[in-house]
XYZ file of C-alpha atoms in Angstrom:
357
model
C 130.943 93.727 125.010
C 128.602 96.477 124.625
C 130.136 98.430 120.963
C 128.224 101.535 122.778
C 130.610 101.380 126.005
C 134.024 102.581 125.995
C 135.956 100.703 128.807
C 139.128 102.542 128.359
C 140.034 104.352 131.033
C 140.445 108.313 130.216
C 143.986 110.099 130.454
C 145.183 110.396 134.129
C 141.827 108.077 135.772
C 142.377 105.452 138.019
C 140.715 102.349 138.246
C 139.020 101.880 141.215
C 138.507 98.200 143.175
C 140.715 96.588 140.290
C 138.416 97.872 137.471
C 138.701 100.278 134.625
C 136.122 102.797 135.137
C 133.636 102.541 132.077
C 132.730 105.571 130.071
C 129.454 105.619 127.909
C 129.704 106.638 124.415
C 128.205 109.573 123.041
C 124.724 108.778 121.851
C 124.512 108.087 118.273
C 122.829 111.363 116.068
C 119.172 111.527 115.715
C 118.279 110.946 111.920
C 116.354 113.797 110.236
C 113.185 112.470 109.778
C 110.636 112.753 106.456
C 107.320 111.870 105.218
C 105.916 111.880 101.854
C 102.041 111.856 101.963
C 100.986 112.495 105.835
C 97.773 109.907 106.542
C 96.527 107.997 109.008
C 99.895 105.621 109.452
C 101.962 108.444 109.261
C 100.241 110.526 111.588
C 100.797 107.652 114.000
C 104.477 106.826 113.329
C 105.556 110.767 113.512
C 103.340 111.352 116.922
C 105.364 108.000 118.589
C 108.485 109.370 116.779
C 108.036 113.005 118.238
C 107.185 111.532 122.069
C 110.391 109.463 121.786
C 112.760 111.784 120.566
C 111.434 115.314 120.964
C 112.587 116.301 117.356
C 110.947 117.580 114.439
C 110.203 116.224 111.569
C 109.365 117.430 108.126
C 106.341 116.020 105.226
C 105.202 116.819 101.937
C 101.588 116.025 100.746
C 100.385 116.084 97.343
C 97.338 114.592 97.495
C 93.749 115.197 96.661
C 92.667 116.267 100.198
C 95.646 117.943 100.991
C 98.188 120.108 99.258
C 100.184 122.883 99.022
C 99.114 125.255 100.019
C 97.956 123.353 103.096
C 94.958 124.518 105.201
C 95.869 125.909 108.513
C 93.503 122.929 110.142
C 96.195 120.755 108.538
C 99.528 122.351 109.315
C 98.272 122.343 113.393
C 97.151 118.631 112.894
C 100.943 118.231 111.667
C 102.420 120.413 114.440
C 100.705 118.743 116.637
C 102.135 115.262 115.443
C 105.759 116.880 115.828
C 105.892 118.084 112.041
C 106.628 121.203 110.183
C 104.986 120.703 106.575
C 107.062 122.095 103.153
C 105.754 123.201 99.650
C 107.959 120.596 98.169
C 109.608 117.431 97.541
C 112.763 118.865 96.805
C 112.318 120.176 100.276
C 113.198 117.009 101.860
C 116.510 116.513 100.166
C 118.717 116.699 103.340
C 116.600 113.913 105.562
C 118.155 110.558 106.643
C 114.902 108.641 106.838
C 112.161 109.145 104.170
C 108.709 107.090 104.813
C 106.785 106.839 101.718
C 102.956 107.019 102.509
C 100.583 107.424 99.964
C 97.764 105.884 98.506
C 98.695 102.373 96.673
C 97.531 104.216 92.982
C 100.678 106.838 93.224
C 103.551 104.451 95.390
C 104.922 103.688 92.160
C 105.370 106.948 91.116
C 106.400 108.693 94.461
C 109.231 106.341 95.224
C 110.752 106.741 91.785
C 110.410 110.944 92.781
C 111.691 110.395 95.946
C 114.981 108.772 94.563
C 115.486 111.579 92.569
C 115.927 114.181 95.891
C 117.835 110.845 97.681
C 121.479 111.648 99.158
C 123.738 108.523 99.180
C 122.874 106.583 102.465
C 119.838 107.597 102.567
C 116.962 105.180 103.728
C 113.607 105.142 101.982
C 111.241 103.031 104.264
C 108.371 102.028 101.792
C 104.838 101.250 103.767
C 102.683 101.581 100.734
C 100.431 98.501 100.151
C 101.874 98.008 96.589
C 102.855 95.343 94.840
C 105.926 93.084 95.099
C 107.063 94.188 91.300
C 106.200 98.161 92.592
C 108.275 97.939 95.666
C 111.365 96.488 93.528
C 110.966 98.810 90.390
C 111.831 101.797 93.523
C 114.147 99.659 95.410
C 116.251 99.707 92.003
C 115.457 103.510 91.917
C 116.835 104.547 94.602
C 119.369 102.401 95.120
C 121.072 103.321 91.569
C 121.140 106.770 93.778
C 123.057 105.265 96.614
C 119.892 104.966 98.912
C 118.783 102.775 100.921
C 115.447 100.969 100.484
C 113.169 98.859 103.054
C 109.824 97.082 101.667
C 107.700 97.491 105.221
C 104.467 96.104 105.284
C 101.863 96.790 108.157
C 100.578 93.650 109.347
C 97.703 95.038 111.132
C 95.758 98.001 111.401
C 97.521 101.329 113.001
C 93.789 102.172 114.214
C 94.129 98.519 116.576
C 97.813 98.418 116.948
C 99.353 102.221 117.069
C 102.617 102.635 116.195
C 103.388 98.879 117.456
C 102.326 97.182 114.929
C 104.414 94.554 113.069
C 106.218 96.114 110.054
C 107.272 93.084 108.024
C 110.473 94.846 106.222
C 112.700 93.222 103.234
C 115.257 95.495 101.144
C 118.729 96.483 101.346
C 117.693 98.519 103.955
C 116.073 96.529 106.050
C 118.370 95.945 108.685
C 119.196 99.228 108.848
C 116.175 100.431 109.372
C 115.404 97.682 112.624
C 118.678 99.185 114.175
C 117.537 102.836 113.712
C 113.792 102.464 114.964
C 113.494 99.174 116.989
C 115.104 101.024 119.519
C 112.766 103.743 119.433
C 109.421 101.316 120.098
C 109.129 100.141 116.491
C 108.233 96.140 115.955
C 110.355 95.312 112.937
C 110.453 92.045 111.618
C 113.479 91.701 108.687
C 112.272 88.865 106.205
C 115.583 89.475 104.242
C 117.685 91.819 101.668
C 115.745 91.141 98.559
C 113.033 94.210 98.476
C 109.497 92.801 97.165
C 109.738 89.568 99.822
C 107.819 91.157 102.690
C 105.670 93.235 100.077
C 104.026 89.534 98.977
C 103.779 88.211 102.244
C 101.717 91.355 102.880
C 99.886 90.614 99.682
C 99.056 87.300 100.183
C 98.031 88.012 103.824
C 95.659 90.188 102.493
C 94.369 87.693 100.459
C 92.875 85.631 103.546
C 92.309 88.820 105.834
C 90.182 91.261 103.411
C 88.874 87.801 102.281
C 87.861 86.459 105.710
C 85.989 89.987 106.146
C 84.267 89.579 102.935
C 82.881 86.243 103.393
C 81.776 87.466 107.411
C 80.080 90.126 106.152
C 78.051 88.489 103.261
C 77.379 84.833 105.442
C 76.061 87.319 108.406
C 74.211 89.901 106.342
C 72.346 86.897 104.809
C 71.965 85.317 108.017
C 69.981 89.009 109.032
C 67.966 88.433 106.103
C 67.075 85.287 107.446
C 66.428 85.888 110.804
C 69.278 83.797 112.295
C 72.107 86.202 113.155
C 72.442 85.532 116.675
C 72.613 81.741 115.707
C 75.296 81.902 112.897
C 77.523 83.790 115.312
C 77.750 81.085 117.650
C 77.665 78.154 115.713
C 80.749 80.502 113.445
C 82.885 81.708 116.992
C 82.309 78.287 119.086
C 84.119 76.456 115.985
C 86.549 78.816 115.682
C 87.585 79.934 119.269
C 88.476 76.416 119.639
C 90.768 75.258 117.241
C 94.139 77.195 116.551
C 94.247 78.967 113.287
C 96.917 76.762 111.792
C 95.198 73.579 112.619
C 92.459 74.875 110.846
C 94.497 76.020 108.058
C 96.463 72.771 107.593
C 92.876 71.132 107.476
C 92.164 73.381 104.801
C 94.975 71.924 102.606
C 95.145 68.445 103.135
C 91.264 68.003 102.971
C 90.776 70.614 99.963
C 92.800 67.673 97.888
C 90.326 65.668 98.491
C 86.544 67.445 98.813
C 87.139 70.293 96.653
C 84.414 68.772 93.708
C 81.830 67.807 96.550
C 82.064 70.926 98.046
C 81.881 73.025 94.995
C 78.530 71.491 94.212
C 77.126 72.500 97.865
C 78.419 76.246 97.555
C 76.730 76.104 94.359
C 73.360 74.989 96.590
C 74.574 77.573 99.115
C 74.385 80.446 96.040
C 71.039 79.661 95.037
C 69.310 79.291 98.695
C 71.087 82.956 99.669
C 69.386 84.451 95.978
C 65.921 83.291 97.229
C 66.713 85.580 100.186
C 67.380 88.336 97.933
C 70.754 89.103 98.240
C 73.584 88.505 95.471
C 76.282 85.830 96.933
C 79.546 87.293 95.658
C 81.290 85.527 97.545
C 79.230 82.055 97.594
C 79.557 82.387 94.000
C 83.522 83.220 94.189
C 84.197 80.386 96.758
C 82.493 77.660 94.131
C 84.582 78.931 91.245
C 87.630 78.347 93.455
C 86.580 74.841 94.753
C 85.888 73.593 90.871
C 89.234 75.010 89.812
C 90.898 72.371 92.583
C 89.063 69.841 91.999
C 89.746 70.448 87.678
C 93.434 70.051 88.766
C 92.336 66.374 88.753
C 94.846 65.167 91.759
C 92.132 63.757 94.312
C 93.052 60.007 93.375
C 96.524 60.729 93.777
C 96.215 61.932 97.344
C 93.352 59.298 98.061
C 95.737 56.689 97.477
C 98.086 57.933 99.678
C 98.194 56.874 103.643
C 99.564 60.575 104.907
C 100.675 63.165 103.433
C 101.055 67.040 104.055
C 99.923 70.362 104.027
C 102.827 71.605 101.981
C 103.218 68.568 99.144
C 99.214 69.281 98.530
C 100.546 72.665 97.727
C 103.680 72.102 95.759
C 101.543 69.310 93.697
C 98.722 72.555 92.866
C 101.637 74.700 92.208
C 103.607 72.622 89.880
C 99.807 72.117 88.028
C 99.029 75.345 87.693
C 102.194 76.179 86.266
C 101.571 73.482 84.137
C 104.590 71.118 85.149
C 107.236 74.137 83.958
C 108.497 73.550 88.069
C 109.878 70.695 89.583
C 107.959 69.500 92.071
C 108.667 70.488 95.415
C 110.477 73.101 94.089
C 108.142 75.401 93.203
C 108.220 78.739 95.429
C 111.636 79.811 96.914
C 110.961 79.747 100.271
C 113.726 79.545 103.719
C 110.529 77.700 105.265
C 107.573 75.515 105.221
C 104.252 74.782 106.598
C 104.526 73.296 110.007
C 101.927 72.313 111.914
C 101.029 72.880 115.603
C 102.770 69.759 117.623
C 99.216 68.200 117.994
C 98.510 67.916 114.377
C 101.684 66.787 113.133
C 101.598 63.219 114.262
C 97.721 62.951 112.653
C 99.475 63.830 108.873
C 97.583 61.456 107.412
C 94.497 61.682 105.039
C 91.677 63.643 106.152
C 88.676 61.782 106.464
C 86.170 60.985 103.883
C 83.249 62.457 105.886
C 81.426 65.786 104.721
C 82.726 68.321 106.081
């Protein structure tokens, strides 16, 4: 049964046709509504918030571009996103909802000032880029106030996705904070209670994405240089286009195991032929290191010998190395799940070729 549905009938009704006549509930109270530091993800969460709900909202900004006392550009940009702006933090003491949205330098700092204006129950939604350890040390801030606190992570770009992009969310707070705003057009994914979870899955996501860019930007400014541009974009998107990303990434693993020395030696080649272009290979350079620190891990025998094995015990074995054998192996990230391959790759877990890839 729907909790927001009464079906009692109200003194002196009748049911009609054999049933009780159902009465809705009154709709629950619209939380007040804060921001600390306005930017470009705020901006978009407060305009979606404003054409949902109609009600205003309140932010403080101390930042370099803008603070009190705000321009008057700024407090129309923030009218015009459904916010009044106020002179200070203290201001904000009687809101439900805080969003935290500053730059990465100050989170750390902001959330512990934040907890300090927190009313018990209150809910301190954290989108700051910071650091699993950050987005703990002001879970245990505010929570020692009797807030709230959700870890959300953007998993995209507010610029491509608006204000429906994925927030990854961990924290004591999380699941109240999907039940407040899901409803309202938010995409909320709740990775679990312990704040700092979703905050390095964000991290580590970054790792490949702002990684991925970096190594586009260098292989196709180089290929410029050369004169091949056009070229290196197909032979880079007719690979890619057709072969799901976690195919390729389970490739990645097993054959890494196995290729990581030979391959470190050809990035090495790769280095020197982009210098004779001119141009510094930073990342070239960066991907070799990486390849000779696998293949120093000294387990491509180990995995040669074996007839099949997976994705995830290539990682647990480079794990339990690095760590220098202080983990058991197999056991050495706390995780509810692991990598599972598309259908169509699981039943060919068995060693990748020996060809050069």
């Amino acid at each position: 049964m729907n909790r927001f549905i009464d079906s009692t009938p109200e003194p002196g009704t009748m049911a009609v046709g054999g049933e009780t006549p159902r009465k809705e509930a009154p709709a629950m109270p619209q939380p007040r509504i804060a921001f600390v530091g306005f930017g470009e993800a705020a901006r978009c969460f407060a305009s979606h918030l404003a054409a949902q709900t109609g009600a205003t909202m309140v932010a403080f900004c101390q930042g370099k571009t803008n603070a009190p006392p705000y321009s008057e550009a700024f407090r129309a940009m923030a009218a015009g996103c459904g916010v009044v702006l106020v002179d200070r933090l203290e201001d904000l003491s009687d809101a439900d909802v805080i969003f935290s949205a500053v730059v990465v330098a100050v989170a750390a700092e902001t959330g512990e000032a934040i907890s300090r204006i927190v009313r018990p129950g209150c809910l301190v939604v954290d989108i700051n880029a910071a650091t699993p350890q950050t987005k703990r040390r002001v879970a245990a801030a505010v929570e020692a106030r009797g807030g709230l606190f959700a870890d959300a992570n953007l998993m995209g770009s507010v610029d491509l996705y608006g204000a429906a992009v994925t927030l990854y969310t961990s924290g004591s707070g999380a699941e109240r904070f999907a039940e407040i705003f899901k409803p309202l057009g938010f995409r909320i994914e709740v990775a679990g209670p312990e704040a700092g979870t979703a905050a390095a899955v964000k991290m580590l996501r970054s790792v490949v994405t702002k990684g991925m860019e970096a190594l586009l930007v260098e292989a196709l400014t180089a290929a410029t240089l050369a004169g091949v541009r056009d070229e290196t974009m197909r032979g880079l998107c007719t690979s890619m286009d057709a072969t799901p990303f976690s195919k390729f990434l389970d490739m990645c693993v097993r054959s890494d195991v196995l290729h990581a020395e030979r391959r470190a030696v050809e990035m090495d080649g790769v280095a020197a032929g982009l210098r004779e272009l001119g141009f510094d290979p930073l990342m070239a350079t960066a991907t070799a290191a990486r390849l000779k620190v696998s293949a120093q891990l000294g387990l491509r025998d180990e995995f040669a010998r074996r007839s099949s094995y997976s994705a995830d015990e290539v990682l647990d074995r480079y794990a339990h190395a690095v760590a220098g054998g202080s983990v058991e192996i197999g056991e050495t990230v706390d995780r509810t799940t692991r990598f599972t391959p598309p259908a169509e790759t699981a039943r060919t877990d068995r060693a990748p070729p020996r060809s050069r890839a």
